Amino acid sequence: DSGVTQTPKHLITATGQRVTLRCSPRSGDLSVYWYQQSLDQGLQFLIQYYNGEERAKGNILERFSAQQFPDLHSELNLSSLELGDSALYFCASSVGGGRQGFSGNTIYFGEGSWLTVV
Amino acid sequence: QKEVEQDPGPLSVPEGAIVSLNCTYSNSAFQYFMWYRQYSRKGPELLMYTYSSGNKEDGRFTAQVDKSSKYISLFIRDSQPSDSATYLCAMSPPSGGSYIPTFGRGTSLIVHP
């Protein structure tokens, strides 16, 4: 158990709908990362937040958005869902936000949220 | 061309075999090299990481980095059925504000008794 908690574990929804995925980082971690894993694209970085502020952005679609709250939990919002958005979405966390040396930025993954769009 | 290339396998070996998993990369800025293990329907977990070139050993696992060839390897000695998983290589540049790793697609390893 990495200490990163994600909900829900599984989600089935229809095209055009909107869903919210939730993540609680490990105790003491200030950074949260969101990744998407699909068979054809592998593990793709979407976005990072550090202590409530966006720190880095990856291949995140405009239909997707995220935020990190004062209690450090994070939510990933996926809207206007398409069939191709079906994937495993991972949250990960680390102590640092990029300036504390590599060891302080080692990331730990949750168990993921399986999203199926039908 | 993807920044990090990794053969998806599957790689099937008998118990006790030495396993070699490999990745190539194109970004010469990468300095940190990581190996993650992912069991089915679970999140990736960090196995080990190395900085720059060289070898690092941790129990039955040895990581090698050859920056001149842009090639990294993970060796597993005396492989066990419990090693059956997907192994993802990952790499990141030095600081500059982010150590966010770029992942390979993962190699599926099956160790059969």
CSV table of C-alpha atoms in Angstrom, one decimal:
chain,number,residue,atom,x,y,z
A,1,ASP,CA,0.0,0.0,0.0
A,2,SER,CA,1.6,3.2,-1.2
A,3,GLY,CA,-0.6,5.5,1.0
A,4,VAL,CA,-2.1,7.2,-2.0
A,5,THR,CA,-5.9,6.8,-2.0
A,6,GLN,CA,-8.0,7.1,-5.2
A,7,THR,CA,-11.7,6.9,-5.6
A,8,PRO,CA,-13.7,5.6,-7.3
A,9,LYS,CA,-11.9,2.4,-8.3
A,10,HIS,CA,-14.2,1.7,-11.2
A,11,LEU,CA,-16.5,4.0,-13.2
A,12,ILE,CA,-18.6,3.4,-16.2
A,13,THR,CA,-20.2,6.4,-17.9
A,14,ALA,CA,-21.7,7.4,-21.2
A,15,THR,CA,-20.1,9.6,-23.9
A,16,GLY,CA,-20.6,13.3,-23.4
A,17,GLN,CA,-20.8,13.0,-19.6
A,18,ARG,CA,-18.6,14.5,-16.9
A,19,VAL,CA,-16.8,12.6,-14.1
A,20,THR,CA,-14.6,13.6,-11.2
A,21,LEU,CA,-11.8,11.4,-9.8
A,22,ARG,CA,-10.5,12.0,-6.4
A,23,CYS,CA,-7.1,11.5,-4.8
A,24,SER,CA,-5.7,11.8,-1.3
A,25,PRO,CA,-1.9,11.9,-1.3
A,26,ARG,CA,0.4,10.2,1.2
A,27,SER,CA,0.6,11.9,4.5
A,28,GLY,CA,3.1,14.7,4.3
A,29,ASP,CA,3.3,14.8,0.5
A,30,LEU,CA,2.7,18.2,-1.0
A,31,SER,CA,2.8,17.3,-4.7
A,32,VAL,CA,0.0,15.5,-6.6
A,33,TYR,CA,0.4,14.1,-10.1
A,34,TRP,CA,-2.2,12.8,-12.5
A,35,TYR,CA,-1.3,10.2,-15.1
A,36,GLN,CA,-3.4,8.4,-17.7
A,37,GLN,CA,-2.5,4.8,-18.7
A,38,SER,CA,-3.9,3.2,-21.8
A,39,LEU,CA,-2.9,0.2,-23.9
A,40,ASP,CA,-1.8,2.3,-26.9
A,41,GLN,CA,-0.2,5.3,-25.2
A,42,GLY,CA,1.3,3.8,-22.0
A,43,LEU,CA,1.6,6.0,-18.9
A,44,GLN,CA,1.1,9.6,-19.8
A,45,PHE,CA,1.7,12.5,-17.5
A,46,LEU,CA,-1.2,14.9,-17.3
A,47,ILE,CA,-0.6,17.5,-14.6
A,48,GLN,CA,1.1,18.2,-11.3
A,49,TYR,CA,0.1,20.4,-8.4
A,50,TYR,CA,2.3,21.4,-5.5
A,51,ASN,CA,0.8,22.8,-2.4
A,52,GLY,CA,-2.3,24.0,-4.2
A,53,GLU,CA,-0.8,25.5,-7.2
A,54,GLU,CA,-0.3,24.1,-10.7
A,55,ARG,CA,3.4,23.2,-11.1
A,56,ALA,CA,3.7,21.4,-14.4
A,57,LYS,CA,1.4,20.4,-17.3
A,58,GLY,CA,1.7,17.5,-19.6
A,59,ASN,CA,-0.5,16.0,-22.2
A,60,ILE,CA,-3.8,17.1,-20.6
A,61,LEU,CA,-6.7,17.8,-22.9
A,62,GLU,CA,-8.7,21.0,-22.6
A,63,ARG,CA,-11.7,18.9,-21.6
A,64,PHE,CA,-9.8,17.8,-18.5
A,65,SER,CA,-9.0,20.0,-15.5
A,66,ALA,CA,-7.7,19.4,-12.1
A,67,GLN,CA,-7.2,21.2,-8.8
A,68,GLN,CA,-5.6,20.7,-5.4
A,69,PHE,CA,-7.4,21.8,-2.3
A,70,PRO,CA,-6.1,23.3,0.9
A,71,ASP,CA,-6.2,19.9,2.6
A,72,LEU,CA,-4.0,18.7,-0.3
A,73,HIS,CA,-6.4,16.3,-1.8
A,74,SER,CA,-6.9,16.6,-5.6
A,75,GLU,CA,-9.6,16.1,-8.1
A,76,LEU,CA,-9.4,15.4,-11.8
A,77,ASN,CA,-12.4,16.5,-13.8
A,78,LEU,CA,-13.1,14.9,-17.1
A,79,SER,CA,-15.8,16.4,-19.3
A,80,SER,CA,-17.5,15.8,-22.7
A,81,LEU,CA,-16.2,12.2,-22.4
A,82,GLU,CA,-15.3,10.3,-25.5
A,83,LEU,CA,-14.8,6.6,-26.0
A,84,GLY,CA,-11.0,7.2,-26.3
A,85,ASP,CA,-10.9,8.6,-22.8
A,86,SER,CA,-11.4,5.1,-21.4
A,87,ALA,CA,-8.3,4.4,-19.5
A,88,LEU,CA,-6.8,3.9,-16.1
A,89,TYR,CA,-6.2,7.2,-14.3
A,90,PHE,CA,-3.5,7.3,-11.7
A,91,CYS,CA,-2.8,9.8,-9.0
A,92,ALA,CA,0.7,9.9,-7.5
A,93,SER,CA,2.3,12.0,-4.8
A,94,SER,CA,5.7,13.1,-3.7
A,95,VAL,CA,7.0,15.2,-0.8
A,96,GLY,CA,8.6,17.8,-3.0
A,97,GLY,CA,7.6,19.9,-5.9
A,98,GLY,CA,10.9,19.7,-7.9
A,99,ARG,CA,13.3,21.7,-5.9
A,100,GLN,CA,14.2,19.3,-3.1
A,101,GLY,CA,16.5,16.9,-4.9
A,102,PHE,CA,15.5,13.7,-6.5
A,103,SER,CA,14.8,11.6,-3.4
A,104,GLY,CA,12.4,14.3,-2.2
A,105,ASN,CA,10.6,14.0,-5.5
A,106,THR,CA,10.2,10.2,-5.8
A,107,ILE,CA,6.6,9.7,-6.7
A,108,TYR,CA,4.3,7.0,-5.3
A,109,PHE,CA,1.3,5.9,-7.2
A,110,GLY,CA,-2.2,5.0,-6.1
A,111,GLU,CA,-4.0,2.0,-7.4
A,112,GLY,CA,-5.9,3.9,-10.1
A,113,SER,CA,-9.4,4.6,-11.2
A,114,TRP,CA,-10.7,2.6,-14.1
A,115,LEU,CA,-12.8,4.7,-16.4
A,116,THR,CA,-14.9,3.1,-19.1
A,117,VAL,CA,-16.8,5.3,-21.4
A,118,VAL,CA,-19.6,3.6,-23.4
B,1,GLN,CA,9.7,8.6,-32.2
B,2,LYS,CA,8.8,8.4,-28.6
B,3,GLU,CA,11.3,9.7,-26.1
B,4,VAL,CA,11.5,6.4,-24.3
B,5,GLU,CA,11.2,3.1,-26.2
B,6,GLN,CA,10.5,-0.2,-24.5
B,7,ASP,CA,9.5,-3.6,-25.9
B,8,PRO,CA,6.1,-4.5,-24.6
B,9,GLY,CA,6.8,-8.3,-24.7
B,10,PRO,CA,5.5,-10.5,-23.2
B,11,LEU,CA,8.7,-12.0,-22.1
B,12,SER,CA,8.2,-15.5,-20.8
B,13,VAL,CA,11.0,-17.3,-18.8
B,14,PRO,CA,11.3,-20.3,-16.5
B,15,GLU,CA,11.7,-19.9,-12.8
B,16,GLY,CA,15.3,-19.3,-11.9
B,17,ALA,CA,16.3,-17.6,-15.2
B,18,ILE,CA,18.1,-14.4,-15.5
B,19,VAL,CA,15.9,-11.8,-17.0
B,20,SER,CA,17.1,-8.8,-19.0
B,21,LEU,CA,14.7,-5.8,-19.5
B,22,ASN,CA,15.8,-2.9,-21.6
B,23,CYS,CA,14.9,0.6,-22.7
B,24,THR,CA,16.3,3.1,-25.1
B,25,TYR,CA,15.8,6.8,-25.0
B,26,SER,CA,16.4,9.8,-27.2
B,27,ASN,CA,16.6,12.8,-24.8
B,28,SER,CA,20.2,13.3,-23.7
B,29,ALA,CA,19.1,15.5,-20.8
B,30,PHE,CA,17.8,12.5,-18.9
B,31,GLN,CA,19.9,12.0,-15.8
B,32,TYR,CA,17.7,9.9,-13.4
B,33,PHE,CA,16.7,6.5,-14.5
B,34,MET,CA,14.1,4.5,-12.8
B,35,TRP,CA,12.4,1.1,-12.9
B,36,TYR,CA,8.9,0.6,-11.7
B,37,ARG,CA,7.0,-2.7,-11.3
B,38,GLN,CA,3.3,-2.8,-11.9
B,39,TYR,CA,1.2,-5.8,-11.0
B,40,SER,CA,-2.0,-6.4,-12.8
B,41,ARG,CA,-4.7,-3.8,-11.8
B,42,LYS,CA,-2.3,-2.1,-9.4
B,43,GLY,CA,-0.3,1.2,-9.5
B,44,PRO,CA,3.3,1.2,-10.4
B,45,GLU,CA,5.8,0.9,-7.6
B,46,LEU,CA,9.4,2.2,-7.7
B,47,LEU,CA,11.9,-0.6,-7.7
B,48,MET,CA,15.1,1.3,-7.9
B,49,TYR,CA,16.7,4.3,-9.5
B,50,THR,CA,20.2,5.4,-10.7
B,51,TYR,CA,21.7,8.7,-11.4
B,52,SER,CA,23.7,9.2,-14.6
B,53,SER,CA,25.7,6.2,-15.8
B,54,GLY,CA,26.8,3.1,-14.0
B,55,ASN,CA,25.4,0.1,-12.2
B,56,LYS,CA,23.3,-0.3,-9.1
B,57,GLU,CA,22.4,-3.5,-7.3
B,58,ASP,CA,19.6,-4.2,-4.9
B,59,GLY,CA,19.2,-7.8,-3.9
B,60,ARG,CA,18.3,-9.8,-7.1
B,61,PHE,CA,17.9,-6.7,-9.1
B,62,THR,CA,20.7,-4.8,-11.0
B,63,ALA,CA,20.1,-1.6,-13.0
B,64,GLN,CA,22.6,-0.5,-15.6
B,65,VAL,CA,22.8,2.8,-17.5
B,66,ASP,CA,24.8,3.4,-20.6
B,67,LYS,CA,24.4,7.1,-21.4
B,68,SER,CA,26.7,6.9,-24.4
B,69,SER,CA,24.3,4.5,-26.0
B,70,LYS,CA,21.2,5.9,-24.4
B,71,TYR,CA,20.3,2.4,-23.2
B,72,ILE,CA,19.3,1.2,-19.8
B,73,SER,CA,18.7,-2.3,-18.5
B,74,LEU,CA,17.3,-4.1,-15.5
B,75,PHE,CA,18.5,-7.6,-14.7
B,76,ILE,CA,16.6,-9.9,-12.4
B,77,ARG,CA,18.6,-12.9,-11.1
B,78,ASP,CA,16.9,-16.1,-9.9
B,79,SER,CA,13.6,-15.0,-11.2
B,80,GLN,CA,10.5,-16.1,-9.3
B,81,PRO,CA,6.9,-16.4,-10.3
B,82,SER,CA,6.2,-13.5,-8.0
B,83,ASP,CA,8.3,-11.3,-10.3
B,84,SER,CA,5.6,-11.7,-13.0
B,85,ALA,CA,4.5,-8.2,-13.6
B,86,THR,CA,4.9,-5.3,-16.1
B,87,TYR,CA,8.2,-3.4,-15.7
B,88,LEU,CA,8.3,0.2,-16.7
B,89,CYS,CA,11.4,2.2,-17.2
B,90,ALA,CA,11.2,5.9,-16.5
B,91,MET,CA,13.6,8.8,-16.9
B,92,SER,CA,13.8,12.4,-15.8
B,93,PRO,CA,16.1,15.3,-16.3
B,94,PRO,CA,18.0,16.9,-13.4
B,95,SER,CA,16.2,19.5,-11.4
B,96,GLY,CA,15.3,22.7,-13.2
B,97,GLY,CA,12.1,22.6,-11.1
B,98,SER,CA,10.8,19.1,-12.0
B,99,TYR,CA,11.7,15.5,-11.8
B,100,ILE,CA,8.6,14.4,-13.5
B,101,PRO,CA,9.5,11.1,-15.2
B,102,THR,CA,8.8,10.1,-18.7
B,103,PHE,CA,7.7,6.4,-18.8
B,104,GLY,CA,8.3,3.6,-21.3
B,105,ARG,CA,5.2,1.6,-22.2
B,106,GLY,CA,6.3,-1.3,-20.0
B,107,THR,CA,7.5,-4.9,-20.6
B,108,SER,CA,5.2,-7.7,-19.5
B,109,LEU,CA,7.2,-10.4,-17.7
B,110,ILE,CA,5.9,-13.9,-17.1
B,111,VAL,CA,7.9,-16.2,-14.9
B,112,HIS,CA,6.5,-19.7,-15.0
B,113,PRO,CA,7.3,-22.4,-12.4
